[in-house]
XYZ file of C-alpha atoms in Angstrom:
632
model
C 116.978 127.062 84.011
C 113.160 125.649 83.150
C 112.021 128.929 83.754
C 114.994 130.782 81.192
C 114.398 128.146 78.463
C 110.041 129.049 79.049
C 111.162 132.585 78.530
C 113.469 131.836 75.217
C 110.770 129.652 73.775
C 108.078 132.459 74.909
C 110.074 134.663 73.335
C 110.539 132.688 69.730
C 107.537 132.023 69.406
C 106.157 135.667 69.642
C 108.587 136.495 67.385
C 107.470 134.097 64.985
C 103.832 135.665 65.668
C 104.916 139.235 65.095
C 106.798 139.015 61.717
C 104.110 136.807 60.347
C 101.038 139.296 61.642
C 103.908 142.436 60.860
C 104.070 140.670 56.867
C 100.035 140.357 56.660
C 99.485 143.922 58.055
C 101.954 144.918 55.777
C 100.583 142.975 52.445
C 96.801 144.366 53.282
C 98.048 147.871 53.755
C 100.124 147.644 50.057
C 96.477 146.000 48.905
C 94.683 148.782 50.483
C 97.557 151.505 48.679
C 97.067 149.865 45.306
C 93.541 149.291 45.185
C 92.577 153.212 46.306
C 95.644 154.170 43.850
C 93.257 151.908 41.097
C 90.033 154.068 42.133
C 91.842 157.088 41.691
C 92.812 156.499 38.164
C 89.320 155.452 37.330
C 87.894 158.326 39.173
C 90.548 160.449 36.841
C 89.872 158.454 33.543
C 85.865 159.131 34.500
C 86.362 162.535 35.124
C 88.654 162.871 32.114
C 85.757 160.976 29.465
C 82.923 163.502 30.912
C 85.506 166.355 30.221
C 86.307 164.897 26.371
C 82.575 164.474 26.318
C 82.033 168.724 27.161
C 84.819 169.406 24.274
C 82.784 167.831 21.550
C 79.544 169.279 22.414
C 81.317 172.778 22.228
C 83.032 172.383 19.277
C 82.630 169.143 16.776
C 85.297 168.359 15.070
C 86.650 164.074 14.495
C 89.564 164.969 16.550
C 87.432 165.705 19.485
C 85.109 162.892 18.717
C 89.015 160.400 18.591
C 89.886 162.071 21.640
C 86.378 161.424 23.802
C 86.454 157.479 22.384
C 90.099 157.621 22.870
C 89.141 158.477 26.763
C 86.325 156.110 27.391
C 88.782 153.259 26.181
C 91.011 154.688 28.937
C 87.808 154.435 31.257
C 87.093 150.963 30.493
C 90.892 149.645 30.946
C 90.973 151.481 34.680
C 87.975 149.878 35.466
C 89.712 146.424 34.681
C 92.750 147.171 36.481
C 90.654 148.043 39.745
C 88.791 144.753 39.542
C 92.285 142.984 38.537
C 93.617 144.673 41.958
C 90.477 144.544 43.948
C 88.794 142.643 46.263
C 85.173 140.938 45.493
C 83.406 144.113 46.462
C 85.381 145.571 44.458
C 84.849 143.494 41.540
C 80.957 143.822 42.060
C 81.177 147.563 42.148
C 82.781 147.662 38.713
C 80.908 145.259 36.860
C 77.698 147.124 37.970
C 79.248 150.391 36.477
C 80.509 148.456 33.392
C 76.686 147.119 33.386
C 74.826 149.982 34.015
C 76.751 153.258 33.555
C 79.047 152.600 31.613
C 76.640 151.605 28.573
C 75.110 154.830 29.071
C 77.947 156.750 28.074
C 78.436 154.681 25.169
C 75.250 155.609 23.661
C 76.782 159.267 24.372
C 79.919 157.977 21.879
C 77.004 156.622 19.652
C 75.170 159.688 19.619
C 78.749 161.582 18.535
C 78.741 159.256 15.566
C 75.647 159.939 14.650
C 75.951 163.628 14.516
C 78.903 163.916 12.636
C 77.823 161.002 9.927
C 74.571 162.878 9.777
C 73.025 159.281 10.284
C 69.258 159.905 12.021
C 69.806 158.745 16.215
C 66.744 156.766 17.585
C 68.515 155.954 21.013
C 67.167 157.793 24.309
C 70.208 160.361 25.424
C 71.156 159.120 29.025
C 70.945 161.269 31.949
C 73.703 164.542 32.068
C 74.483 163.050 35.637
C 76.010 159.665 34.511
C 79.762 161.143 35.176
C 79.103 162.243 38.700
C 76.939 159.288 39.133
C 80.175 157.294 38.664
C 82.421 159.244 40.134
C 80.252 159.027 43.505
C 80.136 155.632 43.670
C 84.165 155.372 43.168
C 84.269 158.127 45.982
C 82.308 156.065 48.194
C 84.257 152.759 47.755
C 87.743 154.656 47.846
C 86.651 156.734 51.544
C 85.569 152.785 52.482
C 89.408 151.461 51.129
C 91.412 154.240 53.009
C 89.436 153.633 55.757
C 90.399 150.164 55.925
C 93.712 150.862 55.321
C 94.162 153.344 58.437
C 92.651 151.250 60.564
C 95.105 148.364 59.911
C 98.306 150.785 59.904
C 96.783 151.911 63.390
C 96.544 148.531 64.666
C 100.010 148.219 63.272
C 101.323 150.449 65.438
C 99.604 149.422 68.309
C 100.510 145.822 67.576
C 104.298 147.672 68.014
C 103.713 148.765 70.858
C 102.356 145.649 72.798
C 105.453 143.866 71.127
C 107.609 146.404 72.796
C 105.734 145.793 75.886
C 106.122 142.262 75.864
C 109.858 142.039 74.525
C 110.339 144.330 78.348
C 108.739 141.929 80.408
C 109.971 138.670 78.536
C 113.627 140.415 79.211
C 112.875 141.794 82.522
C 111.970 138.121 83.625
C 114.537 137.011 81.911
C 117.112 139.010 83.744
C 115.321 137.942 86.806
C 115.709 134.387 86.558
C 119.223 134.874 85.107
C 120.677 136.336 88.385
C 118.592 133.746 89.980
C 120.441 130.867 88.459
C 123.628 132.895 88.970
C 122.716 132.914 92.494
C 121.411 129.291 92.814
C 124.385 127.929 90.779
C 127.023 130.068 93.536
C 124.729 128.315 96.719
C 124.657 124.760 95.152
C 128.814 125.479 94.160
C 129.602 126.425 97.434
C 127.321 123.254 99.241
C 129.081 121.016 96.473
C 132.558 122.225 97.906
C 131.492 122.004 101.436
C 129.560 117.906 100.503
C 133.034 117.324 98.442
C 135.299 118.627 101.591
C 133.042 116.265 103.648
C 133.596 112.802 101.350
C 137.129 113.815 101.318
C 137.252 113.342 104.725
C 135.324 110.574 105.149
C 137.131 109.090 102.367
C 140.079 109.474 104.562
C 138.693 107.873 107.480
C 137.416 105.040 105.589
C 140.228 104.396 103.973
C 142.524 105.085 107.193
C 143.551 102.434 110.029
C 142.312 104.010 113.507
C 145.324 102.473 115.266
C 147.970 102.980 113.354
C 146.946 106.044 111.315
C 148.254 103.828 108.302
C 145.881 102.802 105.324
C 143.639 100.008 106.142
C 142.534 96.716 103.687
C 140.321 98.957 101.673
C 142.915 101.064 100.746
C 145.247 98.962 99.940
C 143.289 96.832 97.433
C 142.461 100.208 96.080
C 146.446 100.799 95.744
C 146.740 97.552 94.290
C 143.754 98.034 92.094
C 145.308 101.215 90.499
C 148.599 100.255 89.727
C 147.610 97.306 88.222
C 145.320 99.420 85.703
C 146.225 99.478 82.381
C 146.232 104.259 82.302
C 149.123 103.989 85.497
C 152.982 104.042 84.111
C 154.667 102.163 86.869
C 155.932 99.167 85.188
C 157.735 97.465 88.777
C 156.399 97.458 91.511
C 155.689 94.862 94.584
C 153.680 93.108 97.390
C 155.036 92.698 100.894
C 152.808 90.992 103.360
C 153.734 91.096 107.135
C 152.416 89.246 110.101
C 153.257 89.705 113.701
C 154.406 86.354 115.063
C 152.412 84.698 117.805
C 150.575 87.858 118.126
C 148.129 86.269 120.226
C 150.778 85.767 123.083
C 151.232 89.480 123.508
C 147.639 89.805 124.331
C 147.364 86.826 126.377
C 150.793 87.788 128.606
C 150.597 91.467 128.671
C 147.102 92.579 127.801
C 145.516 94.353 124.467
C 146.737 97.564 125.853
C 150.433 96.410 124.992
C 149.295 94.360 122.245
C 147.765 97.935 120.549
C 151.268 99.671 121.751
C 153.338 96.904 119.521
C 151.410 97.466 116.341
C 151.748 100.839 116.317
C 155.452 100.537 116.902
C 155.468 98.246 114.189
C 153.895 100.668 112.108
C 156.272 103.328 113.029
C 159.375 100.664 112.136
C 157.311 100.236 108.957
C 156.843 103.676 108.017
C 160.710 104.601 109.066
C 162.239 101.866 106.828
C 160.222 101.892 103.418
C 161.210 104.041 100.537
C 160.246 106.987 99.245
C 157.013 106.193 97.411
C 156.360 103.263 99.440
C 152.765 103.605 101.014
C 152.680 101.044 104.247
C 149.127 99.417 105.536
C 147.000 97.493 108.423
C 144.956 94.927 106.350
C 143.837 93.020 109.493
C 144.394 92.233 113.511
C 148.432 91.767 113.468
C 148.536 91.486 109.488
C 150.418 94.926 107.243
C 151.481 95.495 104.396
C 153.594 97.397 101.926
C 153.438 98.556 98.081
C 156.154 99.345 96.773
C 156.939 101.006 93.134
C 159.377 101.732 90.789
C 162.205 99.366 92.908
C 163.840 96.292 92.034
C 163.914 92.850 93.252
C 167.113 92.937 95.411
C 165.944 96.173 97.051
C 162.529 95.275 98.098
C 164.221 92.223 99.749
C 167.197 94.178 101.189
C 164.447 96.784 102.863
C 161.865 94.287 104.799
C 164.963 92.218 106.030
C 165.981 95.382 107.497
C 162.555 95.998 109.285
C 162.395 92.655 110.423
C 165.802 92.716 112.160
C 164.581 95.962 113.396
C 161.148 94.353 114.960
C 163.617 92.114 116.570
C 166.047 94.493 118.140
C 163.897 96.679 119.289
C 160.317 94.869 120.214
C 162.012 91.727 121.335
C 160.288 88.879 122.283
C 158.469 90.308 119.543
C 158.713 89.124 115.748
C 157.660 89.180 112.000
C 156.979 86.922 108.797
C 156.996 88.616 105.780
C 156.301 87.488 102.446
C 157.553 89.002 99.408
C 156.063 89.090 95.586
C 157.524 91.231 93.074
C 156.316 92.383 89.312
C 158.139 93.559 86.347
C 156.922 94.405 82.768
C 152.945 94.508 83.983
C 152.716 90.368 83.112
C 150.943 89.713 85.878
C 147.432 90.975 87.191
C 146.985 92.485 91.043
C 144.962 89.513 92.370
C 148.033 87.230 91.493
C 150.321 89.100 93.038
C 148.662 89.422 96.667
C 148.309 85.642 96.204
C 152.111 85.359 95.277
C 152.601 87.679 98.493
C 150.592 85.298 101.068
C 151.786 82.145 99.507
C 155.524 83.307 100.430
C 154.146 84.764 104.005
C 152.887 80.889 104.589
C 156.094 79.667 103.824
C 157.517 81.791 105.958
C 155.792 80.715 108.759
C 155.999 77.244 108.000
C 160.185 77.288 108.043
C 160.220 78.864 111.515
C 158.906 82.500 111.097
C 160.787 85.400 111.650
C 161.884 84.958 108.268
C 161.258 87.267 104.889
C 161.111 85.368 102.004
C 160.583 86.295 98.310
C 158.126 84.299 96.343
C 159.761 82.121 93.558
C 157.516 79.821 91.620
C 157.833 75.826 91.488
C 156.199 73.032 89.958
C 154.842 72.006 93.551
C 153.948 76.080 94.172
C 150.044 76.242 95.147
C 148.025 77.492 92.119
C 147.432 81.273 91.867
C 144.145 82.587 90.011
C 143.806 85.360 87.988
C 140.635 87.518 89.351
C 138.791 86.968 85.800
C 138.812 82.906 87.202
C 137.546 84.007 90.346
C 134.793 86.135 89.108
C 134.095 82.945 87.041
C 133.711 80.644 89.550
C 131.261 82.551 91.834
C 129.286 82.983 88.368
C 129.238 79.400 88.135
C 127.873 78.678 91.793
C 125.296 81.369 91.224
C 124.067 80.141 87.836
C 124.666 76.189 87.657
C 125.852 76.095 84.504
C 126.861 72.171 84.936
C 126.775 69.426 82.423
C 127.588 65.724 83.861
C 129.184 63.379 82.042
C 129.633 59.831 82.445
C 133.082 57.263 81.968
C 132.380 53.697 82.013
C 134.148 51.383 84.955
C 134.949 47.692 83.801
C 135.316 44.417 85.511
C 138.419 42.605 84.217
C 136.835 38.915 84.840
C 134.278 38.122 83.304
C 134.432 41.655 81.470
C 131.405 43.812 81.615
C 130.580 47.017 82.716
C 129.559 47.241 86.580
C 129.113 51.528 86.999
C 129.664 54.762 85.763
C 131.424 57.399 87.208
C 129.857 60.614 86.698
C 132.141 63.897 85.943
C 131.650 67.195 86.109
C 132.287 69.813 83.019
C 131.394 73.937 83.263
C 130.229 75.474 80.789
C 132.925 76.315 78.399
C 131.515 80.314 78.553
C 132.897 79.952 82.277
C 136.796 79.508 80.524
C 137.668 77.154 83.399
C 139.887 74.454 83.021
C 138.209 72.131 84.294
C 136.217 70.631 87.270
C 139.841 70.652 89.068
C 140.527 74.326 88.462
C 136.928 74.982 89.921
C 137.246 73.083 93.237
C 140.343 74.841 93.529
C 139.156 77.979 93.414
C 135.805 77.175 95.234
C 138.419 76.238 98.336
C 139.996 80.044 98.144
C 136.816 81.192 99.346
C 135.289 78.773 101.416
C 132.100 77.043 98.071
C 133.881 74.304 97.390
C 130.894 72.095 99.773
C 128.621 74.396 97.374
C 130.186 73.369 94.096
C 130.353 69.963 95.486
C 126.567 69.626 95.529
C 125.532 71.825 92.085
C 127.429 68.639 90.857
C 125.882 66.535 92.147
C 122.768 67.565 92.053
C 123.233 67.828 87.823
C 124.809 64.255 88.423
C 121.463 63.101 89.648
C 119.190 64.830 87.097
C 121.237 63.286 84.119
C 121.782 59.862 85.576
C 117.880 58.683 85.716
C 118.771 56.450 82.497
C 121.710 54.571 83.977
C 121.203 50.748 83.671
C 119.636 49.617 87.019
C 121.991 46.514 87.397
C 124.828 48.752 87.789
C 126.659 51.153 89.718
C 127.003 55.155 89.928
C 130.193 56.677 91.593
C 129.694 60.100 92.357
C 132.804 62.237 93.645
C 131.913 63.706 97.163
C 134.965 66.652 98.053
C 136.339 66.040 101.623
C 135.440 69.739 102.267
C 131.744 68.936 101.872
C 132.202 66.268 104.911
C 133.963 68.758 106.869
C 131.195 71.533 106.358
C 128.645 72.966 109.364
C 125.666 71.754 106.960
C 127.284 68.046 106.476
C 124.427 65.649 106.814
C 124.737 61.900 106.126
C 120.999 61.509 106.681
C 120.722 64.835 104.526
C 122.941 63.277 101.426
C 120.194 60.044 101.390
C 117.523 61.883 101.515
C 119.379 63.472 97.937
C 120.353 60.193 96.319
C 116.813 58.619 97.003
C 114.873 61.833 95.897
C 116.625 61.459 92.714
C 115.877 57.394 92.118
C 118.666 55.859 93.695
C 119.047 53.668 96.550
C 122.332 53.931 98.194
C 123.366 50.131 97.596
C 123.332 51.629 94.262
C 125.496 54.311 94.738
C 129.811 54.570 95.664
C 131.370 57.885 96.469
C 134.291 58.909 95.984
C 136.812 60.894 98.518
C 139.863 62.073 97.115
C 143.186 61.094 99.223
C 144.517 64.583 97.597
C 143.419 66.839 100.374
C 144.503 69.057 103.526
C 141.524 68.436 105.522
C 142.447 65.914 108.791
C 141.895 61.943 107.746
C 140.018 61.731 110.964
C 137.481 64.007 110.126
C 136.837 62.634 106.634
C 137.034 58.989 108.304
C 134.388 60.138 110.759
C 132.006 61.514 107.873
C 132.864 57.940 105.914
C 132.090 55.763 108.414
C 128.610 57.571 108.826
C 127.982 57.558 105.206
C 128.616 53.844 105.079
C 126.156 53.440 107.878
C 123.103 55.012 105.125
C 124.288 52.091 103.390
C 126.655 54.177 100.924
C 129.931 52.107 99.474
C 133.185 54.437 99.779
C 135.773 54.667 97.518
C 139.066 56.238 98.296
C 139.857 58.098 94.735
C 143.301 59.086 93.797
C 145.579 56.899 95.767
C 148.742 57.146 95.633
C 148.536 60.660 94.454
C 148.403 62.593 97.976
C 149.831 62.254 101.266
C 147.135 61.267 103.624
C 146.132 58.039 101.435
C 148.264 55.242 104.225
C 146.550 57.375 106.818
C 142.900 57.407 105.391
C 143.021 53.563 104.625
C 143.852 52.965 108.679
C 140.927 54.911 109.697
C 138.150 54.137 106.837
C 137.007 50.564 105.852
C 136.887 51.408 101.979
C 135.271 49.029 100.023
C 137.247 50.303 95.996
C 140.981 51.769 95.992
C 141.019 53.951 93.156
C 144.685 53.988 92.040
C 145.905 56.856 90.365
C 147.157 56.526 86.908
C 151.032 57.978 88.141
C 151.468 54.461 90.351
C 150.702 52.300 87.475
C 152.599 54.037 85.066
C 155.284 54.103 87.653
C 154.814 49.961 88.525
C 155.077 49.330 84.527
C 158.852 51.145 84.873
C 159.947 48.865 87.381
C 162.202 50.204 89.933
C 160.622 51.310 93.233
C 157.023 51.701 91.573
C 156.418 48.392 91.108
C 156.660 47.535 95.666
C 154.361 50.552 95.834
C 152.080 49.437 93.626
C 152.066 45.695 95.362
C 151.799 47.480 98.724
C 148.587 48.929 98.190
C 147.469 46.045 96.451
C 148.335 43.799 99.487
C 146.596 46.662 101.997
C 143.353 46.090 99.695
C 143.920 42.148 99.537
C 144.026 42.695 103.560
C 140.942 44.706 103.983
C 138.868 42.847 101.434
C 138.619 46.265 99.030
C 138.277 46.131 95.399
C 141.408 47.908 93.222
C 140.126 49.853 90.017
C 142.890 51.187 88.050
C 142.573 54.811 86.499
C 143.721 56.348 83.714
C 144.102 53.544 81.081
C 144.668 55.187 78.214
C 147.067 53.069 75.945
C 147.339 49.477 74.852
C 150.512 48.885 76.855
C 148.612 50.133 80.158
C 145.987 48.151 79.797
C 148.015 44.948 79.103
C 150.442 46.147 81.972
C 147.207 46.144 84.238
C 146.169 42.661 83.043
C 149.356 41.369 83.725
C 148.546 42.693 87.321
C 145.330 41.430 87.699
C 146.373 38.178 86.708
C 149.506 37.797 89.723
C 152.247 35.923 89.323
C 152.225 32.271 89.156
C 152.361 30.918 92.745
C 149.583 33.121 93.761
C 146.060 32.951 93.372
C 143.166 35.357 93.030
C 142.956 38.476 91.407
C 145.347 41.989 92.436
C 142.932 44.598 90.354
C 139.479 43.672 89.791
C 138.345 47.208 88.067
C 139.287 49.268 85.364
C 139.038 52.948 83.921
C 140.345 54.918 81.273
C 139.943 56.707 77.735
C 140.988 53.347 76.218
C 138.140 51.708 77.445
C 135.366 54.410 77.204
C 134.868 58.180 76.881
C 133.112 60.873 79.137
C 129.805 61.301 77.763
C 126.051 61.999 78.027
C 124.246 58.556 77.678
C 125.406 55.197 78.993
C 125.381 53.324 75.563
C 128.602 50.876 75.865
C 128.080 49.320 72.204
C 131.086 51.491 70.888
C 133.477 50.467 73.944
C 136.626 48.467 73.047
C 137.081 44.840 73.752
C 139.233 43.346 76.288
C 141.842 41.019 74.912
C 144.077 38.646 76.534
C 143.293 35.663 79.214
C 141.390 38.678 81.417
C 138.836 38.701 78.839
């Protein structure tokens, strides 16, 4: 292709080359035409003056004498046109005649004059040669002009014929390289189909379960992927996730061998019961799954209860969960879905397996991410973008301001929710230990101005204390790098977690040992908070804002909120209510504090909320509200 576009361009621009040099040949030949066509009509007018000239001599007579003047005007105009038309030899020539010869004839006209006014002539007569004197000169330059002008039409032509020479081998080579390309483009075509027959199939192995010759995990996040694309018309379509039950038991009792025969039986059961349309898959070790378009709600559930019972009749002692999630109207995103699918395959398991069940959303439903929030969050661990923040934590008697706690907020480009939402999806993937320590780490680079005299509560997730890279030693090391002593510091667990309250009561008691002060955050809020107060000698009880909102109501808040009061009155911890955000909280906390009559000492010592100070940057507390009533 180089080599046809070298031969066009080639081409062009000898074309170019020949009209211009074709155009300049021609213009010098025309100058060449005109100018001999000039010396041939002085020649003539010459020639005709000498002739006039010979006429008068043999007979005088005015009209003869008109006639020769008549012709040497006629002589002296030719001789302008040739130098009008000429070139500068050309123009030399003629001013020489009109300089030297031509005067001489004049005194000729002169002499005429003379002879027929009868005036006397003095003048010398000029030579009877001055005609053919003139005419041999314009002889001379003429041969030298047609000359000229046959050699340039001969070079002309010869000029034609290299063109013509050139124009066959510019097209010969042309052709050439043509069939060339023709050929090249028919090898590469037919090497493209045999490369594209190749990634074909190794697209289909790669996208095919060896076992089971159904689609494997990449394909069916590619299925997934597609239909959830904006250019794909399916409007319904859904999720089923299956799992083998107790898998692991088939293996252990009767070997891999029958473990391999049972999923691909279930695969055949699989691939016998789904619709038309349906497109079944291995995503893992004993885990399938199904996509199913274009169906409804009731059917999708109607056909994977009828391959479970199937699984059951015929591979009995063998089993399946499945877990359903359905779409309709495209107002939900893949991602969501698969998540909808799994959530309902846990359940599943968790009510006795051998179950199917169909996702349905409730308020106590996990939370499901959209993939945008995922995306965001591993942007977030890889760039930092962290700002800590800082709420002030009262002491109810005398009233002052003993810590801050410091808080976490992502950027706002990150469209999170919040710290909450982060953790939450730092968990899916295993980063919430990661996230855990960016924030802390910004914690400790914005807190160098706190107010040495008092104390900085930093939230530590129980996931961190549960991770391979968990060092008590390790989180010291961080605290005193950054200025901080850890008699200085209190951190926080939260009692609203899944990980075992042994584990995190382990990891507490260690950091205690560094010298760290533990606070048990959230209580009240979780289910492992009575369980995590029997294993861990806390030294605060953060109580979440829902129990003293619910003590204010009376009823049964109230003896919960006096039970973990008395536990902390027990084991010597101070209480710091959360979440005071209105007047009538606060004053219901006071009244708290404060007991009742016949007892003495304080229930809560510690206090937090918007009321009584803002998240921000610095730790000024001048703009901080006052505490009224006997507390203060």
């Amino acid at each position: 292709a180089i080599g046809l576009l070298a031969v066009f361009g080639g081409l062009a621009a000898f074309e170019i080359t020949d009209r211009r040099q074709s155009a300049e040949t021609v213009r010098s030949v025309r100058q060449s035409e005109h100018v001999r066509d000039a010396y041939a009509d002085v020649k003539f007018e010459i020639t005709e003056t000498g002739s006039a000239g010979s006429l008068y001599v043999l007979g005088l007579s005015p009209e003869r004498r008109l006639a020769f003047d008549k012709q040497l005007a006629a002589a002296r105009a030719a001789l302008d046109s040739l130098a009008a038309v000429g070139g500068p030899e050309d123009v030399r020539l003629v001013g020489s005649i009109l300089s030297d010869l031509i005067p001489q004839v004049e005194v000729v006209q002169r002499f005429f004059k003379s002879l027929e006014s009868g005036d006397p002539f003095s003048e010398t007569l000029p030579d009877a040669n001055v005609i053919p004197q003139i005419n041999a000169l314009l002889t001379t330059a003429q041969a030298q002009h047609a000359t000229t002008a046959d050699a340039l039409f001969d070079n002309y032509v010869n000029w034609q014929g290299t063109r013509l020479q050139v124009a066959a081998v510019s097209f010969s080579l042309g052709f050439v390289l043509v069939l060339s390309l023709i050929v090249t483009s028919l090898m590469f075509s037919r090497r493209e189909a045999q490369s594209q027959g190749e990634m074909r199939r190794w697209r289909r192995v790669a996208l095919a379960d060896g076992l089971t010759d159904l689609g494997n995990r990449r394909a069916f996040e590619e299925r997934i992927a597609h239909l959830a694309g904006p250019e794909v018309g399916v409007e319904t379509f859904a999720i089923a996730m299956i799992d083998v039950d107790e898998f692991k038991i088939v293996n252990d009792t009767w070997g891999h061998a029958r473990g391999d025969q049972t999923l691909r039986a279930i695969a055949a059961e699989l691939k016998a019961c789904l619709p038309s349309g349906a497109i079944p898959f291995r995503v893992g070790g004993d885990e399938f799954s199904a996509v199913l378009t274009g169906v409804d709600q009731s059917m999708v559930v109607e056909v994977m209860e009828d391959l479970r019972r199937r699984v059951e009749e015929t591979l009995a002692p063998v089993t399946i969960s499945i877990g359903i999630a359905t779409v309709k109207g495209r107002q939900i995103e893949a991602a969501l879905l698969r998540q909808q699918a799994d959530a309902a395959l846990y359940e599943a398991k968790l009510r006795g397996r051998n179950l199917s069940i169909l996702y349905r959303f409730s308020p106590e439903s996990a939370p499901m991410f959209p993939a945008a929030k995922l995306q965001a969050v591993r942007h977030l661990l890889a760039e930092g973008l962290v700002k800590a923040v800082f709420q002030p934590i009262w002491q109810i008697a005398p009233r002052r301001i003993i810590g801050y706690e410091a808080l976490a907020r992502p950027d706002a480009s990150y469209e999170l929710e919040g710290p909450q939402e982060a953790f939450e999806i730092a968990e899916r993937f295993g980063r919430s230990a990661d996230l855990d320590r960016l924030c802390r780490e910004n914690a400790l680079a914005a807190a160098n101005d706190i107010p040495r005299d008092t104390l900085l509560f930093v939230n530590v997730s129980p996931y961190t204390l549960t991770h391979s890279t968990f060092s008590a030693a390790h989180i010291r090391e961080e605290f005193v790098s950054a200025g901080f002593e850890p008699s200085q510091v209190v951190l926080e667990i939260t009692e609203r977690s899944t990980v075992a309250p042994e584990v995190v009561g382990e990891a507490a008691r260690q950091l205690r040992k560094e010298g760290f002060a533990i606070a048990l955050d959230d209580v009240g809020s979780g289910n492992n908070g009575i369980e995590m107060l029997r294993r861990v000698p806390f030294d605060y009880l953060k109580v979440d804002r829902s129990i003293v909102m619910a003590a204010g109501e009376g009823g049964e808040g109230r003896p919960a909120m006096m039970a973990i009061l008395a536990f902390a009155r027990e084991s010597g911890a101070k209480v710091l209510a959360e979440g005071v955000e209105t007047e009538d909280c606060l004053t219901l906390v006071q009244d708290i504090a404060r007991g009742s009559a016949h007892r003495e000492g304080e229930f809560i010592q510690l206090v937090q909320g918007f009321l009584l100070g803002m998240p921000a940057e610095g730790f000024a507390a001048s703009a901080l509200p006052v505490l009224e009533g006997n507390a203060a």
